[in-house]
Amino acid sequence: MSLRHAVLGLLAEAPASGYDLMKLFNASLSSVWPATQSQVYGELTKLTTAGLVEVAAHGPRGRKEYAITGDGLAELRHWLTAVEPSGPQRHDGVLRVFFLGIVTPLEAQTFLLHQAERAAQTRTTLQHIEETADWDEEMISVYGRIALEYGLRMSATQEEWARWAADEVTSAKAKKASELARAQHQEDRQNEAE
């Protein structure tokens, strides 16, 4: 559902072709809501059929420029103000943490330190965007900068947590829990063999 609204939001800024939308996605939204070219073009077709966008101009080689309609703007406003964000309900990296007791403490620590490095790399990338982007007074720039700050803060928090967790999995308590889990698993295998 959010790809639909991402496209509507970009078109609320200014009419654009599918190619222009992909450039905007890659420059502004890809870190929070990535989309492929086929997804964006498919969404444009759906939005046009639904009457939320319209072809505003035709260009050379079949190029179409899309513009948001009044109904599309109403849908975008409704989504912004009345639909509760679903938020990230699934995170397979955190799901794995629940089961790190199955591997050795060193393997668990290695996994977590890798997560810390990934978060640090993300933050470095976002810092580069912050320093090099042309932050003008357009809607996407102003609010994109606010969204970028979310990414900067979240990646810093994720790195800090992963480094803390990497220390925790080598604690005596974590080692004992892992040993108990492995011993139980070994006992279950022996019982099955008998």
Coordinates of N, CA, C and O in Angstrom, one line a residue:
M1 N 0.8 -1.2 0.0 CA 0.0 0.0 0.0 C 0.9 1.3 0.0 O 0.5 2.2 -0.6
S2 N 2.0 1.2 0.7 CA 2.8 2.5 0.8 C 3.5 2.9 -0.5 O 3.8 4.0 -0.7
L3 N 3.8 1.9 -1.4 CA 4.3 2.3 -2.7 C 3.4 3.2 -3.4 O 3.8 4.2 -4.0
R4 N 2.1 2.9 -3.4 CA 1.1 3.7 -4.0 C 1.1 5.2 -3.4 O 1.1 6.1 -4.2
H5 N 1.3 5.3 -2.1 CA 1.3 6.6 -1.5 C 2.6 7.3 -1.7 O 2.7 8.5 -1.8
A6 N 3.7 6.5 -1.8 CA 5.0 7.1 -2.2 C 4.9 7.8 -3.5 O 5.4 8.9 -3.7
V7 N 4.4 7.1 -4.5 CA 4.2 7.6 -5.9 C 3.3 8.9 -5.8 O 3.7 9.9 -6.4
L8 N 2.2 8.8 -5.1 CA 1.3 9.9 -5.0 C 2.0 11.1 -4.4 O 1.9 12.3 -4.8
G9 N 2.8 10.8 -3.3 CA 3.5 11.9 -2.7 C 4.5 12.6 -3.6 O 4.6 13.8 -3.6
L10 N 5.3 11.8 -4.4 CA 6.2 12.4 -5.3 C 5.5 13.2 -6.4 O 6.0 14.3 -6.7
L11 N 4.4 12.7 -6.8 CA 3.6 13.5 -7.9 C 2.9 14.7 -7.3 O 2.6 15.6 -8.0
A12 N 2.7 14.7 -6.0 CA 2.1 15.9 -5.3 C 3.1 17.1 -5.4 O 2.7 18.2 -5.4
E13 N 4.4 16.7 -5.4 CA 5.4 17.8 -5.5 C 5.4 18.4 -6.9 O 5.4 19.6 -7.1
A14 N 5.4 17.5 -8.0 CA 5.4 18.0 -9.3 C 5.1 16.8 -10.3 O 5.4 15.7 -10.0
P15 N 4.5 17.1 -11.4 CA 4.3 16.0 -12.4 C 5.6 15.4 -12.8 O 6.6 16.1 -12.8
A16 N 5.6 14.1 -13.2 CA 6.8 13.5 -13.5 C 6.6 12.2 -14.4 O 5.5 11.7 -14.3
S17 N 7.5 11.9 -15.2 CA 7.5 10.6 -15.9 C 7.9 9.5 -15.0 O 8.4 9.7 -13.9
G18 N 7.7 8.3 -15.5 CA 8.1 7.1 -14.8 C 9.6 7.1 -14.5 O 10.1 6.8 -13.4
Y19 N 10.4 7.5 -15.5 CA 11.8 7.7 -15.4 C 12.2 8.7 -14.4 O 13.0 8.5 -13.5
D20 N 11.5 9.8 -14.4 CA 11.8 10.9 -13.4 C 11.4 10.4 -12.0 O 12.2 10.7 -11.0
L21 N 10.3 9.6 -11.9 CA 10.0 9.1 -10.5 C 11.0 8.1 -10.0 O 11.4 8.1 -8.8
M22 N 11.6 7.3 -10.9 CA 12.7 6.4 -10.5 C 13.9 7.2 -10.0 O 14.5 6.8 -9.0
K23 N 14.2 8.2 -10.7 CA 15.4 9.1 -10.2 C 15.1 9.7 -8.9 O 15.9 9.7 -8.0
L24 N 13.8 10.1 -8.7 CA 13.4 10.7 -7.4 C 13.5 9.6 -6.3 O 13.9 9.9 -5.2
F25 N 13.0 8.4 -6.6 CA 13.0 7.3 -5.6 C 14.4 7.0 -5.2 O 14.7 6.9 -4.0
N26 N 15.3 6.9 -6.2 CA 16.7 6.5 -5.9 C 17.4 7.6 -5.1 O 18.3 7.4 -4.3
A27 N 17.0 8.9 -5.3 CA 17.7 10.0 -4.7 C 17.1 10.3 -3.3 O 17.8 10.8 -2.4
S28 N 15.8 9.9 -3.1 CA 15.2 10.3 -1.8 C 14.6 9.2 -1.0 O 14.7 9.2 0.2
L29 N 13.9 8.3 -1.6 CA 13.1 7.3 -0.9 C 13.7 5.9 -0.8 O 13.2 5.1 0.0
S30 N 14.7 5.6 -1.5 CA 15.2 4.3 -1.6 C 15.6 3.7 -0.3 O 15.6 2.5 -0.1
S31 N 16.1 4.6 0.6 CA 16.6 4.0 1.9 C 15.4 3.7 2.9 O 15.6 3.0 3.8
V32 N 14.2 4.2 2.6 CA 13.1 3.9 3.5 C 12.0 3.1 2.8 O 11.3 2.4 3.5
W33 N 11.9 3.2 1.5 CA 10.9 2.4 0.8 C 11.4 2.1 -0.6 O 11.1 2.8 -1.6
P34 N 12.3 1.2 -0.8 CA 12.9 0.9 -2.1 C 11.8 0.4 -3.1 O 10.9 -0.3 -2.6
A35 N 12.0 0.7 -4.3 CA 11.1 0.2 -5.4 C 11.9 -0.1 -6.6 O 12.8 0.7 -6.9
T36 N 11.5 -1.1 -7.4 CA 12.1 -1.3 -8.7 C 11.4 -0.6 -9.8 O 10.2 -0.1 -9.5
Q37 N 12.0 -0.5 -10.9 CA 11.4 0.2 -12.0 C 10.0 -0.4 -12.4 O 9.0 0.3 -12.6
S38 N 10.0 -1.7 -12.4 CA 8.7 -2.4 -12.8 C 7.6 -2.2 -11.7 O 6.5 -2.1 -12.1
Q39 N 8.0 -2.1 -10.5 CA 7.0 -1.8 -9.4 C 6.5 -0.4 -9.6 O 5.2 -0.2 -9.5
V40 N 7.3 0.6 -9.9 CA 6.9 2.0 -10.0 C 6.0 2.1 -11.3 O 4.9 2.7 -11.2
Y41 N 6.4 1.5 -12.4 CA 5.5 1.6 -13.6 C 4.2 0.9 -13.4 O 3.2 1.3 -13.9
G42 N 4.3 -0.3 -12.7 CA 3.1 -1.0 -12.5 C 2.1 -0.2 -11.6 O 0.9 -0.2 -11.8
E43 N 2.7 0.5 -10.6 CA 1.9 1.3 -9.7 C 1.3 2.5 -10.5 O 0.1 2.9 -10.2
L44 N 2.0 3.1 -11.4 CA 1.5 4.2 -12.2 C 0.3 3.7 -13.0 O -0.7 4.5 -13.1
T45 N 0.3 2.5 -13.5 CA -0.8 2.0 -14.3 C -2.0 1.8 -13.4 O -3.1 2.2 -13.7
K46 N -1.8 1.3 -12.2 CA -2.9 1.1 -11.2 C -3.5 2.4 -10.8 O -4.7 2.5 -10.7
L47 N -2.6 3.4 -10.5 CA -3.1 4.7 -10.1 C -3.9 5.4 -11.2 O -4.9 6.1 -10.9
T48 N -3.4 5.2 -12.4 CA -4.1 5.8 -13.6 C -5.5 5.2 -13.7 O -6.5 5.9 -13.9
T49 N -5.6 3.9 -13.6 CA -6.8 3.1 -13.7 C -7.8 3.6 -12.6 O -9.0 3.7 -12.8
A50 N -7.3 3.8 -11.4 CA -8.1 4.2 -10.3 C -8.5 5.7 -10.3 O -9.2 6.1 -9.5
G51 N -7.9 6.4 -11.3 CA -8.2 7.8 -11.4 C -7.5 8.7 -10.3 O -7.9 9.9 -10.1
L52 N -6.4 8.2 -9.8 CA -5.7 8.9 -8.8 C -4.5 9.7 -9.4 O -4.1 10.7 -8.8
V53 N -4.1 9.3 -10.6 CA -3.2 10.1 -11.4 C -3.7 10.1 -12.8 O -4.5 9.2 -13.2
E54 N -3.2 11.0 -13.6 CA -3.6 11.1 -15.0 C -2.3 11.4 -15.8 O -1.3 11.9 -15.3
V55 N -2.4 11.0 -17.1 CA -1.3 11.4 -18.0 C -1.5 12.8 -18.4 O -2.5 13.2 -19.0
A56 N -0.6 13.7 -18.0 CA -0.7 15.1 -18.2 C -0.1 15.6 -19.5 O -0.4 16.6 -20.0
A57 N 0.9 14.8 -20.0 CA 1.6 15.2 -21.2 C 2.2 14.0 -21.8 O 2.6 13.0 -21.1
H58 N 2.3 14.0 -23.1 CA 3.0 12.9 -23.9 C 4.3 13.5 -24.5 O 4.3 14.7 -25.0
G59 N 5.3 12.8 -24.5 CA 6.6 13.3 -25.0 C 7.1 12.3 -26.1 O 6.4 11.4 -26.5
P60 N 8.3 12.6 -26.5 CA 8.9 11.7 -27.6 C 9.1 10.3 -27.1 O 9.2 10.0 -25.9
R61 N 9.1 9.3 -28.0 CA 9.3 7.9 -27.7 C 8.3 7.3 -26.7 O 8.7 6.5 -25.9
G62 N 7.1 7.8 -26.7 CA 6.1 7.3 -25.8 C 6.2 7.7 -24.4 O 5.5 7.2 -23.5
R63 N 7.0 8.7 -24.1 CA 7.2 9.2 -22.8 C 5.9 9.8 -22.3 O 5.3 10.6 -23.0
K64 N 5.5 9.4 -21.1 CA 4.3 10.0 -20.5 C 4.7 10.7 -19.2 O 5.4 10.2 -18.4
E65 N 4.1 11.9 -19.0 CA 4.3 12.6 -17.7 C 3.0 12.5 -16.9 O 1.9 12.8 -17.5
Y66 N 3.1 12.1 -15.7 CA 1.9 11.8 -14.9 C 1.7 13.0 -13.9 O 2.7 13.6 -13.4
A67 N 0.5 13.3 -13.5 CA 0.2 14.3 -12.5 C -0.9 13.7 -11.6 O -1.7 12.9 -12.0
I68 N -0.8 14.1 -10.3 CA -1.8 13.7 -9.4 C -3.1 14.4 -9.6 O -3.2 15.5 -10.0
T69 N -4.2 13.6 -9.5 CA -5.6 14.2 -9.6 C -6.1 14.7 -8.3 O -5.5 14.5 -7.2
G70 N -7.2 15.4 -8.3 CA -7.9 15.8 -7.0 C -8.2 14.6 -6.2 O -7.9 14.6 -4.9
D71 N -8.7 13.5 -6.8 CA -8.9 12.3 -6.0 C -7.6 11.7 -5.4 O -7.6 11.2 -4.3
G72 N -6.5 11.8 -6.2 CA -5.3 11.3 -5.7 C -4.7 12.1 -4.6 O -4.2 11.5 -3.6
L73 N -4.9 13.4 -4.6 CA -4.5 14.2 -3.5 C -5.3 14.0 -2.3 O -4.8 13.9 -1.2
A74 N -6.6 13.7 -2.5 CA -7.5 13.4 -1.3 C -7.1 12.1 -0.7 O -7.1 11.9 0.5
E75 N -6.7 11.1 -1.5 CA -6.3 9.8 -1.0 C -5.0 9.9 -0.3 O -4.8 9.3 0.8
L76 N -4.0 10.7 -0.8 CA -2.8 11.0 -0.1 C -3.0 11.7 1.2 O -2.4 11.3 2.3
R77 N -3.9 12.7 1.3 CA -4.2 13.4 2.5 C -4.8 12.4 3.5 O -4.5 12.4 4.7
H78 N -5.7 11.6 3.1 CA -6.4 10.6 3.9 C -5.3 9.6 4.5 O -5.3 9.4 5.7
W79 N -4.4 9.1 3.7 CA -3.4 8.2 4.2 C -2.5 8.9 5.2 O -2.1 8.3 6.2
L80 N -2.2 10.2 4.9 CA -1.3 10.9 5.8 C -1.9 11.2 7.2 O -1.2 11.2 8.2
T81 N -3.2 11.4 7.2 CA -3.8 11.9 8.4 C -4.7 10.9 9.1 O -5.0 11.0 10.3
A82 N -5.2 9.9 8.4 CA -6.2 9.0 9.0 C -5.8 7.6 9.1 O -6.4 6.8 9.8
V83 N -4.8 7.2 8.4 CA -4.4 5.7 8.4 C -3.2 5.6 9.3 O -2.1 6.2 9.1
E84 N -3.3 4.7 10.3 CA -2.2 4.5 11.3 C -1.1 3.8 10.6 O -1.3 2.8 9.9
P85 N 0.2 4.3 10.8 CA 1.3 3.6 10.2 C 1.4 2.2 10.8 O 1.3 2.0 12.0
S86 N 1.8 1.2 9.9 CA 1.9 -0.2 10.4 C 3.2 -0.4 11.1 O 3.3 -1.2 11.9
G87 N 4.3 0.3 10.7 CA 5.6 0.2 11.3 C 6.2 -1.1 11.0 O 5.6 -2.0 10.5
P88 N 7.5 -1.2 11.4 CA 8.2 -2.5 11.1 C 7.8 -3.6 12.1 O 8.3 -3.6 13.2
Q89 N 6.9 -4.5 11.7 CA 6.5 -5.6 12.5 C 7.4 -6.8 12.4 O 7.4 -7.6 13.3
R90 N 8.2 -6.9 11.3 CA 9.0 -8.0 11.1 C 10.5 -7.5 10.9 O 10.7 -6.6 10.2
H91 N 11.4 -8.2 11.6 CA 12.8 -7.8 11.5 C 13.5 -9.1 11.7 O 13.7 -9.6 12.8
D92 N 14.0 -9.7 10.5 CA 14.6 -11.1 10.7 C 15.9 -11.0 11.4 O 16.3 -12.0 12.0
G93 N 16.6 -9.9 11.4 CA 17.8 -9.8 12.2 C 17.5 -9.9 13.7 O 18.3 -10.6 14.4
V94 N 16.5 -9.3 14.2 CA 16.1 -9.4 15.6 C 15.5 -10.7 15.9 O 15.8 -11.3 17.0
L95 N 14.8 -11.3 15.0 CA 14.2 -12.6 15.2 C 15.4 -13.6 15.4 O 15.3 -14.5 16.3
R96 N 16.5 -13.5 14.7 CA 17.6 -14.4 14.8 C 18.2 -14.3 16.2 O 18.7 -15.3 16.8
V97 N 18.2 -13.1 16.8 CA 18.7 -12.9 18.2 C 18.1 -13.8 19.2 O 18.7 -14.4 20.1
F98 N 16.8 -14.1 19.0 CA 16.1 -14.9 19.9 C 16.7 -16.3 20.0 O 16.6 -17.1 21.0
F99 N 17.3 -16.7 18.9 CA 17.8 -18.1 18.7 C 19.3 -18.2 18.7 O 19.8 -19.3 18.4
L100 N 20.0 -17.2 19.1 CA 21.5 -17.2 19.0 C 22.1 -18.2 20.0 O 23.2 -18.5 19.9
G101 N 21.3 -18.6 21.0 CA 21.8 -19.6 22.0 C 22.1 -20.9 21.3 O 22.8 -21.8 21.9
I102 N 21.6 -21.2 20.1 CA 21.9 -22.4 19.4 C 23.3 -22.5 18.9 O 23.9 -23.5 18.7
V103 N 23.9 -21.3 18.6 CA 25.3 -21.3 18.1 C 26.2 -21.0 19.2 O 25.8 -20.7 20.3
T104 N 27.5 -21.0 19.0 CA 28.5 -20.7 20.0 C 28.4 -19.2 20.3 O 28.0 -18.4 19.5
P105 N 28.9 -18.9 21.5 CA 29.0 -17.4 21.9 C 29.8 -16.6 20.9 O 29.4 -15.5 20.6
L106 N 30.9 -17.2 20.4 CA 31.7 -16.5 19.4 C 30.9 -16.3 18.1 O 31.0 -15.2 17.5
E107 N 30.2 -17.3 17.7 CA 29.3 -17.1 16.5 C 28.2 -16.1 16.7 O 28.0 -15.2 15.8
A108 N 27.6 -16.1 17.9 CA 26.6 -15.1 18.2 C 27.2 -13.7 18.2 O 26.7 -12.7 17.6
Q109 N 28.4 -13.6 18.8 CA 29.0 -12.3 18.9 C 29.4 -11.8 17.5 O 29.2 -10.6 17.2
T110 N 29.9 -12.7 16.7 CA 30.3 -12.3 15.3 C 29.1 -11.8 14.5 O 29.1 -10.8 13.8
F111 N 27.9 -12.5 14.7 CA 26.7 -12.1 14.0 C 26.3 -10.7 14.4 O 26.0 -9.8 13.6
L112 N 26.4 -10.4 15.7 CA 26.0 -9.1 16.3 C 26.9 -8.0 15.9 O 26.5 -6.9 15.5
L113 N 28.2 -8.3 15.9 CA 29.2 -7.3 15.4 C 29.0 -7.0 14.0 O 29.2 -5.8 13.5
H114 N 28.6 -8.0 13.2 CA 28.3 -7.7 11.8 C 27.1 -6.8 11.6 O 27.1 -5.9 10.8
Q115 N 26.1 -7.0 12.5 CA 24.9 -6.1 12.5 C 25.4 -4.7 12.8 O 24.9 -3.7 12.3
A116 N 26.2 -4.6 13.8 CA 26.7 -3.2 14.2 C 27.5 -2.6 13.0 O 27.2 -1.4 12.8
E117 N 28.3 -3.3 12.3 CA 29.0 -2.7 11.2 C 28.0 -2.3 10.1 O 28.2 -1.3 9.4
R118 N 27.0 -3.1 9.8 CA 26.0 -2.8 8.8 C 25.3 -1.5 9.2 O 25.1 -0.6 8.3
A119 N 25.0 -1.3 10.5 CA 24.3 -0.1 10.9 C 25.3 1.1 10.8 O 24.8 2.2 10.3
A120 N 26.5 0.9 11.1 CA 27.5 2.0 10.9 C 27.7 2.4 9.5 O 27.8 3.6 9.1
Q121 N 27.7 1.4 8.6 CA 27.8 1.7 7.1 C 26.5 2.4 6.6 O 26.7 3.4 5.8
T122 N 25.4 2.1 7.1 CA 24.1 2.8 6.8 C 24.2 4.2 7.2 O 23.9 5.1 6.5
R123 N 24.7 4.4 8.5 CA 24.8 5.8 9.0 C 25.8 6.6 8.1 O 25.6 7.8 7.8
T124 N 26.9 6.0 7.8 CA 27.9 6.7 6.9 C 27.3 7.1 5.6 O 27.5 8.2 5.1
T125 N 26.5 6.2 5.0 CA 25.9 6.5 3.7 C 24.9 7.7 3.9 O 24.9 8.6 3.1
L126 N 24.1 7.6 5.0 CA 23.2 8.7 5.2 C 23.8 10.0 5.5 O 23.4 11.1 5.1
Q127 N 25.0 10.0 6.2 CA 25.7 11.2 6.5 C 26.3 11.8 5.2 O 26.3 13.0 5.1
H128 N 26.7 10.9 4.3 CA 27.1 11.4 3.0 C 26.0 12.1 2.3 O 26.2 13.2 1.7
I129 N 24.8 11.5 2.3 CA 23.6 12.1 1.7 C 23.4 13.5 2.3 O 23.1 14.5 1.6
E130 N 23.4 13.5 3.6 CA 23.1 14.8 4.4 C 24.1 15.9 4.0 O 23.7 17.0 3.8
E131 N 25.4 15.5 3.8 CA 26.4 16.5 3.5 C 26.4 16.9 2.0 O 26.8 18.0 1.7
T132 N 26.0 16.0 1.1 CA 26.1 16.3 -0.3 C 24.8 16.7 -1.0 O 24.8 17.2 -2.2
A133 N 23.7 16.4 -0.4 CA 22.4 16.7 -1.1 C 22.1 18.2 -1.2 O 22.6 19.0 -0.4
D134 N 21.4 18.6 -2.2 CA 21.0 19.9 -2.4 C 19.7 20.2 -1.7 O 18.7 20.0 -2.2
W135 N 19.8 20.6 -0.4 CA 18.7 20.8 0.4 C 18.1 22.1 0.1 O 18.5 23.1 0.7
D136 N 17.1 22.1 -0.8 CA 16.4 23.4 -1.1 C 15.1 23.5 -0.3 O 14.9 22.8 0.7
E137 N 14.2 24.4 -0.7 CA 13.0 24.6 0.1 C 11.8 23.9 -0.5 O 10.7 24.1 0.0
E138 N 12.0 23.0 -1.4 CA 11.0 22.1 -1.9 C 10.5 21.1 -0.9 O 11.2 20.8 0.0
M139 N 9.3 20.7 -1.0 CA 8.7 19.8 0.0 C 9.5 18.5 0.2 O 9.8 18.2 1.3
I140 N 9.9 17.9 -0.9 CA 10.7 16.7 -0.7 C 12.0 16.9 0.0 O 12.5 16.1 0.8
S141 N 12.7 18.0 -0.2 CA 13.9 18.3 0.5 C 13.7 18.6 1.9 O 14.4 18.1 2.8
V142 N 12.7 19.5 2.3 CA 12.5 19.8 3.7 C 12.1 18.6 4.5 O 12.7 18.3 5.5
Y143 N 11.1 17.9 4.0 CA 10.6 16.7 4.7 C 11.5 15.5 4.5 O 11.6 14.6 5.4
G144 N 12.2 15.4 3.4 CA 13.2 14.4 3.2 C 14.3 14.5 4.2 O 14.8 13.5 4.7
R145 N 14.7 15.7 4.5 CA 15.8 15.9 5.5 C 15.3 15.5 6.9 O 16.1 14.9 7.7
I146 N 14.0 15.7 7.2 CA 13.5 15.2 8.5 C 13.5 13.7 8.5 O 13.9 13.1 9.5
A147 N 13.1 13.0 7.4 CA 13.1 11.6 7.3 C 14.6 11.0 7.4 O 14.8 10.0 8.0
L148 N 15.5 11.8 6.8 CA 16.9 11.4 6.9 C 17.4 11.4 8.3 O 18.1 10.5 8.7
E149 N 17.0 12.3 9.1 CA 17.4 12.4 10.5 C 16.9 11.1 11.2 O 17.6 10.6 12.1
Y150 N 15.7 10.6 10.9 CA 15.2 9.4 11.5 C 16.2 8.2 11.2 O 16.6 7.5 12.1
G151 N 16.6 8.1 9.9 CA 17.6 7.1 9.5 C 18.9 7.2 10.3 O 19.5 6.3 10.7
L152 N 19.4 8.5 10.4 CA 20.7 8.7 11.1 C 20.5 8.3 12.6 O 21.4 7.6 13.1
R153 N 19.5 8.6 13.2 CA 19.3 8.3 14.6 C 19.1 6.8 14.8 O 19.6 6.2 15.8
M154 N 18.3 6.2 13.9 CA 18.0 4.7 14.1 C 19.3 3.9 13.8 O 19.5 3.0 14.5
S155 N 20.0 4.3 12.8 CA 21.3 3.5 12.6 C 22.2 3.7 13.7 O 22.9 2.7 14.1
A156 N 22.3 4.8 14.3 CA 23.2 5.0 15.5 C 22.7 4.1 16.7 O 23.5 3.5 17.3
T157 N 21.4 4.1 16.9 CA 20.8 3.3 17.9 C 21.0 1.8 17.7 O 21.4 1.0 18.6
Q158 N 20.8 1.4 16.4 CA 21.0 0.0 16.1 C 22.5 -0.4 16.3 O 22.7 -1.5 16.8
E159 N 23.4 0.4 15.9 CA 24.8 0.1 16.1 C 25.1 -0.1 17.6 O 25.8 -1.0 18.0
E160 N 24.7 0.9 18.3 CA 24.9 0.9 19.8 C 24.4 -0.4 20.4 O 25.0 -1.1 21.2
W161 N 23.1 -0.7 20.1 CA 22.5 -1.9 20.6 C 23.2 -3.2 20.2 O 23.5 -4.1 21.0
A162 N 23.6 -3.3 18.9 CA 24.3 -4.5 18.5 C 25.7 -4.7 19.2 O 26.0 -5.8 19.5
R163 N 26.4 -3.6 19.4 CA 27.6 -3.7 20.1 C 27.4 -4.1 21.6 O 28.1 -5.0 22.1
W164 N 26.4 -3.6 22.2 CA 26.0 -4.0 23.6 C 25.6 -5.5 23.6 O 26.1 -6.2 24.4
A165 N 24.8 -5.9 22.6 CA 24.3 -7.3 22.6 C 25.5 -8.2 22.3 O 25.5 -9.3 22.9
A166 N 26.5 -7.8 21.5 CA 27.7 -8.6 21.3 C 28.4 -8.9 22.6 O 29.0 -10.0 22.8
D167 N 28.4 -7.9 23.5 CA 29.1 -8.2 24.8 C 28.2 -9.1 25.6 O 28.7 -10.0 26.3
E168 N 26.9 -8.9 25.6 CA 26.0 -9.7 26.4 C 26.0 -11.2 26.1 O 25.9 -12.0 27.0
V169 N 26.2 -11.5 24.8 CA 26.1 -13.0 24.4 C 27.4 -13.7 24.9 O 27.4 -14.9 24.8
T170 N 28.4 -13.0 25.4 CA 29.5 -13.7 25.9 C 29.5 -13.6 27.5 O 30.5 -14.1 28.1
S171 N 28.4 -13.1 28.0 CA 28.3 -13.1 29.5 C 28.1 -14.5 30.0 O 27.7 -15.4 29.3
A172 N 28.4 -14.7 31.3 CA 28.2 -16.0 31.9 C 26.8 -16.5 31.8 O 26.5 -17.7 31.5
K173 N 25.8 -15.6 32.0 CA 24.4 -16.0 31.9 C 24.0 -16.5 30.5 O 23.4 -17.5 30.4
A174 N 24.5 -15.8 29.5 CA 24.2 -16.2 28.1 C 24.9 -17.5 27.8 O 24.3 -18.4 27.1
K175 N 26.1 -17.7 28.2 CA 26.8 -18.9 28.0 C 26.1 -20.1 28.6 O 25.9 -21.1 28.0
K176 N 25.6 -19.9 29.8 CA 24.9 -21.0 30.5 C 23.6 -21.3 29.8 O 23.3 -22.5 29.6
A177 N 22.9 -20.3 29.3 CA 21.6 -20.5 28.6 C 21.9 -21.3 27.3 O 21.2 -22.2 27.0
S178 N 23.0 -21.0 26.6 CA 23.4 -21.7 25.4 C 23.7 -23.1 25.7 O 23.3 -24.0 25.0
E179 N 24.5 -23.3 26.8 CA 24.9 -24.7 27.1 C 23.7 -25.5 27.5 O 23.6 -26.7 27.0
L180 N 22.7 -25.0 28.2 CA 21.5 -25.7 28.5 C 20.7 -26.0 27.3 O 20.2 -27.2 27.2
A181 N 20.6 -25.1 26.4 CA 19.9 -25.4 25.1 C 20.5 -26.5 24.3 O 19.8 -27.4 23.8
R182 N 21.8 -26.4 24.2 CA 22.5 -27.4 23.4 C 22.4 -28.8 24.1 O 22.3 -29.8 23.5
A183 N 22.5 -28.8 25.5 CA 22.4 -30.1 26.2 C 21.0 -30.7 26.0 O 20.9 -31.9 25.8
Q184 N 20.0 -29.8 26.1 CA 18.6 -30.3 25.9 C 18.5 -30.9 24.5 O 17.9 -31.9 24.3
H185 N 19.0 -30.2 23.5 CA 19.0 -30.6 22.1 C 19.7 -32.0 22.0 O 19.1 -32.9 21.3
Q186 N 20.8 -32.1 22.6 CA 21.6 -33.4 22.5 C 20.8 -34.5 23.2 O 20.7 -35.6 22.7
E187 N 20.2 -34.2 24.3 CA 19.4 -35.2 25.0 C 18.2 -35.7 24.2 O 17.9 -36.9 24.1
D188 N 17.5 -34.7 23.5 CA 16.4 -35.1 22.7 C 16.8 -35.9 21.5 O 16.1 -36.9 21.1
R189 N 18.0 -35.7 20.9 CA 18.5 -36.5 19.8 C 18.8 -37.9 20.3 O 18.6 -38.9 19.6
Q190 N 19.4 -38.0 21.5 CA 19.7 -39.4 22.1 C 18.4 -40.1 22.3 O 18.3 -41.3 22.0
N191 N 17.4 -39.5 22.8 CA 16.1 -40.1 23.1 C 15.4 -40.6 21.8 O 14.8 -41.7 21.8
E192 N 15.6 -39.8 20.8 CA 15.0 -40.2 19.5 C 15.7 -41.4 18.9 O 15.2 -42.3 18.2
A193 N 17.0 -41.5 19.1 CA 17.9 -42.6 18.6 C 17.5 -43.9 19.3 O 17.7 -45.0 18.7
E194 N 17.0 -43.9 20.5 CA 16.8 -45.1 21.3 C 15.5 -45.6 20.9 O 14.7 -46.1 20.5

